[in-house]
Short mmCIF file of C-alpha atoms in Angstrom, two decimals:
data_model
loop_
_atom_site.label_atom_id
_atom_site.label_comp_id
_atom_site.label_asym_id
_atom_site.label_seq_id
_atom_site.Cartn_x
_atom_site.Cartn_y
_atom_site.Cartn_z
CA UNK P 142 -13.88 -10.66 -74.05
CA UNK P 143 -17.16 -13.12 -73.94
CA UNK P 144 -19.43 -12.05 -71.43
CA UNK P 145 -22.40 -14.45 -70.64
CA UNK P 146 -25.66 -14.26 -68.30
CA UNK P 147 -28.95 -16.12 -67.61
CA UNK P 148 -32.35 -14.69 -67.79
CA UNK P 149 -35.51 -15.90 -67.08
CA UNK P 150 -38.39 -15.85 -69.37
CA UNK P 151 -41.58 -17.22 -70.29
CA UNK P 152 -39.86 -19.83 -72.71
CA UNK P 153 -37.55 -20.55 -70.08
CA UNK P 154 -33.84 -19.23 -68.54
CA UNK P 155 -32.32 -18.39 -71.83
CA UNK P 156 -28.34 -18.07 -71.88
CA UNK P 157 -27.32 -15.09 -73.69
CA UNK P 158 -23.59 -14.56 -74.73
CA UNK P 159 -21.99 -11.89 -76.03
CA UNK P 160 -18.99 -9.60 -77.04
CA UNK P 161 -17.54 -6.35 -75.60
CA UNK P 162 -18.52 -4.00 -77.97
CA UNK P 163 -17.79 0.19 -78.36
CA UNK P 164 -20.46 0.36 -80.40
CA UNK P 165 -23.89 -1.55 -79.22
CA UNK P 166 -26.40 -0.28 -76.55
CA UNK P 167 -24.71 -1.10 -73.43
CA UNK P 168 -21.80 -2.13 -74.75
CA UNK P 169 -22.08 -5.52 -75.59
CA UNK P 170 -22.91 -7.31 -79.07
CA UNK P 171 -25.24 -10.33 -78.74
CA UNK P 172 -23.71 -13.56 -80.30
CA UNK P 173 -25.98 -15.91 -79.25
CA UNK P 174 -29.42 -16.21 -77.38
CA UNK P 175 -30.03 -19.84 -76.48
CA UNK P 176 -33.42 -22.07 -75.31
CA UNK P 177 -33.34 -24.40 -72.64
CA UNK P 178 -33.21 -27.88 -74.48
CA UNK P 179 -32.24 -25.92 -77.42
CA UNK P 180 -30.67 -28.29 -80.49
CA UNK P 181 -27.03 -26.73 -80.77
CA UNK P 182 -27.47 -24.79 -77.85
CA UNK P 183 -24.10 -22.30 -76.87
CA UNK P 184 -22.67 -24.01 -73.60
CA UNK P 185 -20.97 -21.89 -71.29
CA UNK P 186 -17.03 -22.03 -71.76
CA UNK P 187 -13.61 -21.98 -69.89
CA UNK P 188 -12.59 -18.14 -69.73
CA UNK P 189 -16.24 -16.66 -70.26
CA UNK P 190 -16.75 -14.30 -67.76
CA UNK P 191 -20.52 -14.15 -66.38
CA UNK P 192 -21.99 -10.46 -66.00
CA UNK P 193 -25.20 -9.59 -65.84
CA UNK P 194 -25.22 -5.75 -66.46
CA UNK P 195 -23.26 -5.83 -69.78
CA UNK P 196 -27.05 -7.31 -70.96
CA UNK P 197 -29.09 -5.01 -69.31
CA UNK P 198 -30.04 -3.33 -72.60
CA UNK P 199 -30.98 -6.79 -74.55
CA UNK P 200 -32.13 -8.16 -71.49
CA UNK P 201 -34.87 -5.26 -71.10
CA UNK P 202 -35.80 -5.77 -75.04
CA UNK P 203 -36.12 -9.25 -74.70
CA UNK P 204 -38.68 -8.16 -71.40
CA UNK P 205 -40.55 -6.08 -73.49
CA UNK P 206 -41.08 -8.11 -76.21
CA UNK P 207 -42.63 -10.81 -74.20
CA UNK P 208 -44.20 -8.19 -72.68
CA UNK P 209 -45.90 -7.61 -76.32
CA UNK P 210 -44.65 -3.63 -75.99
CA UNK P 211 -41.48 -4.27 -78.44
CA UNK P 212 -41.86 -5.72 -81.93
CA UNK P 213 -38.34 -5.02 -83.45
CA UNK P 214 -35.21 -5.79 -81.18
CA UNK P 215 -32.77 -2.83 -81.75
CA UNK P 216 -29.30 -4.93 -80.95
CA UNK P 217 -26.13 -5.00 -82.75
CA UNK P 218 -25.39 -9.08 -83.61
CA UNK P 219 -21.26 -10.75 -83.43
CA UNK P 220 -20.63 -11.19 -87.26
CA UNK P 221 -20.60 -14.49 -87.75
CA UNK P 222 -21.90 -17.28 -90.33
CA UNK P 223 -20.91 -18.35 -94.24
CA UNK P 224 -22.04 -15.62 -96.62
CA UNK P 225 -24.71 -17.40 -97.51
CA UNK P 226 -25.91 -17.80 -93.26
CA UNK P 227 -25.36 -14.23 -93.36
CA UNK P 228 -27.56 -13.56 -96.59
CA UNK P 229 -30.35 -15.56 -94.74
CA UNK P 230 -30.12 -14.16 -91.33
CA UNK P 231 -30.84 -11.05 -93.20
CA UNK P 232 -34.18 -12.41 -95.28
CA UNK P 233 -35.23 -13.07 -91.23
CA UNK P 234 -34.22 -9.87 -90.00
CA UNK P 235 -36.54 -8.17 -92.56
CA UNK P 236 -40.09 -10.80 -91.56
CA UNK P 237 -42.32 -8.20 -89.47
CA UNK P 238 -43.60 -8.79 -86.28
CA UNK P 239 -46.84 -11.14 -86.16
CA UNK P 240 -46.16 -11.99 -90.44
CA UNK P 241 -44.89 -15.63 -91.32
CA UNK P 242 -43.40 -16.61 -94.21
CA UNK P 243 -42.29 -19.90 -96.30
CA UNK P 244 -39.06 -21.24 -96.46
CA UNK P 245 -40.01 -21.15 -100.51
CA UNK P 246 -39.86 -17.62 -99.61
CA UNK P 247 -36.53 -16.91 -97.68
CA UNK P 248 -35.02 -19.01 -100.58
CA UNK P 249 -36.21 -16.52 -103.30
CA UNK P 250 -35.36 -13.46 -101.37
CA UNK P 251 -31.50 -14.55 -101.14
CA UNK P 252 -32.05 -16.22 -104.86
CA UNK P 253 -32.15 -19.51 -103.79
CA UNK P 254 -35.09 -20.67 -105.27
CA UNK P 255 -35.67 -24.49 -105.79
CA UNK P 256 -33.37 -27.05 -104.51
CA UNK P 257 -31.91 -23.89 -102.28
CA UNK P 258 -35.05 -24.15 -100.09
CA UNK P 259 -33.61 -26.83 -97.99
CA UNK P 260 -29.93 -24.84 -98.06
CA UNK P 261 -32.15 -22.02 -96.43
CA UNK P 262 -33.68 -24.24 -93.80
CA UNK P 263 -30.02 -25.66 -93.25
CA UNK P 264 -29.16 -21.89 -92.41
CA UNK P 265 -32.03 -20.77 -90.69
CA UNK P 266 -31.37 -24.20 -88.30
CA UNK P 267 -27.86 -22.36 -87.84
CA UNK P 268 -29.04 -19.28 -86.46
CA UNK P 269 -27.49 -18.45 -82.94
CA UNK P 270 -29.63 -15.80 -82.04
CA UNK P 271 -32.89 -17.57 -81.41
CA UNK P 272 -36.08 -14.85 -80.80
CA UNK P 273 -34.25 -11.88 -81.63
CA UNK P 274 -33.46 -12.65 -84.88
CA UNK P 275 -37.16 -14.05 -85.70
CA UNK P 276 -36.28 -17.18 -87.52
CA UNK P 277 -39.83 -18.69 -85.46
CA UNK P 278 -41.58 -17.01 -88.12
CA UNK P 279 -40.51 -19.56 -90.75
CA UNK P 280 -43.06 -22.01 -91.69
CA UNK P 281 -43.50 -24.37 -94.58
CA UNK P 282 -45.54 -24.07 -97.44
CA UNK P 283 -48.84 -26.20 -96.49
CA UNK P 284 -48.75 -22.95 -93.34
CA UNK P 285 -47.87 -25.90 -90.80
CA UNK P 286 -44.75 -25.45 -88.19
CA UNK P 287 -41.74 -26.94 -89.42
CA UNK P 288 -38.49 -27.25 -87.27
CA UNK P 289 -36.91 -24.71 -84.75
CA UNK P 290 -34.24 -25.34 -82.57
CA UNK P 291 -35.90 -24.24 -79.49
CA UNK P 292 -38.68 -26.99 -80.21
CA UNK P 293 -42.15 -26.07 -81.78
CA UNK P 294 -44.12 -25.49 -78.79
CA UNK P 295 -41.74 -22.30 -78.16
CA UNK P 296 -42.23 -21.72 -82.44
CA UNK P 297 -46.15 -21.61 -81.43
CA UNK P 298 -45.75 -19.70 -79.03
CA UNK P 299 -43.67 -16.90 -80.12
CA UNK P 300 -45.91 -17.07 -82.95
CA UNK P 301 -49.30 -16.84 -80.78
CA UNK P 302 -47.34 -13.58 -78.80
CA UNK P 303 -46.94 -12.18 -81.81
CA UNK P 304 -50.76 -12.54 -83.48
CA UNK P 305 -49.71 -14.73 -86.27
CA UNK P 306 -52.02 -17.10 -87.69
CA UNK P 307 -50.35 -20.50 -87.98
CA UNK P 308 -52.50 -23.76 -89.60
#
């Protein structure tokens, strides 16, 4: 069953959706995390049913981290994605709190060096779980903020919250 609920934060309400699950803390795995004004932002659907408590786990991460007391979210994700989405979502998994890195980068880790750069920005633009899986700490190679769905004054942001040094 999707399960769905709004909470504030300092970016904004954020909609978070998920799925029942036996296995994540509190019994539901996240699927998507969405900004307000988001590109490709999850819209609530028909048959979605809205409750609060099954995020009360994610929702208290997602508190602490803007709270600067959390800097890795512990929450089991909804498979979902190409292999190749998955492959990247991995690379962004693995960036540490506060650290940016290139594009260039993500490309090499998933050998996709080259022409695969923009293939990895294509994926990283895909990614439905916006903050928690840290795709804001993906800049380009000249250290300048390039693209994020949830618009680069959240990128900055999230990046100033976390220490990093941005050009």
């Amino acid at each position: 069953m999707t399960v769905y609920t709004t909470i504030d934060s300092p970016l904004g309400e954020l909609l978070l959706v998920g799925e029942e699950s036996a296995t994540a803390k509190g019994g539901t795995a996240l699927a998507s995390l969405s900004l307000p004004g988001q590109k490709g932002a999850a819209v609530v659907q028909d048959g979605w049913v809205r409750a609060p408590e099954a995020f009360d786990e994610i929702a208290g991460q997602l508190r602490s981290y803007f709270e600067g007391t959390l800097t890795r979210f512990d929450v089991e994700y909804v498979d979902g994605g190409s292999d190749f989405q998955r492959r990247v979502w991995q690379a962004l998994d693995a960036i540490p709190y506060g650290v940016t890195v290139t594009y260039g980068q993500i490309a090499q880790r998933v050998g996709s060096a080259g022409a695969g750069v923009r293939a990895v920005g294509t994926a990283i633009g895909r990614n439905p779980l916006l903050v928690v899986r840290p795709c804001h700490r993906v800049i380009g190679a000249d250290g300048a903020l390039r693209g994020y769905a949830g618009g680069l004054a959240n990128k900055e942001r999230l990046l100033g919250l976390e220490g990093a040094r941005v050009s």
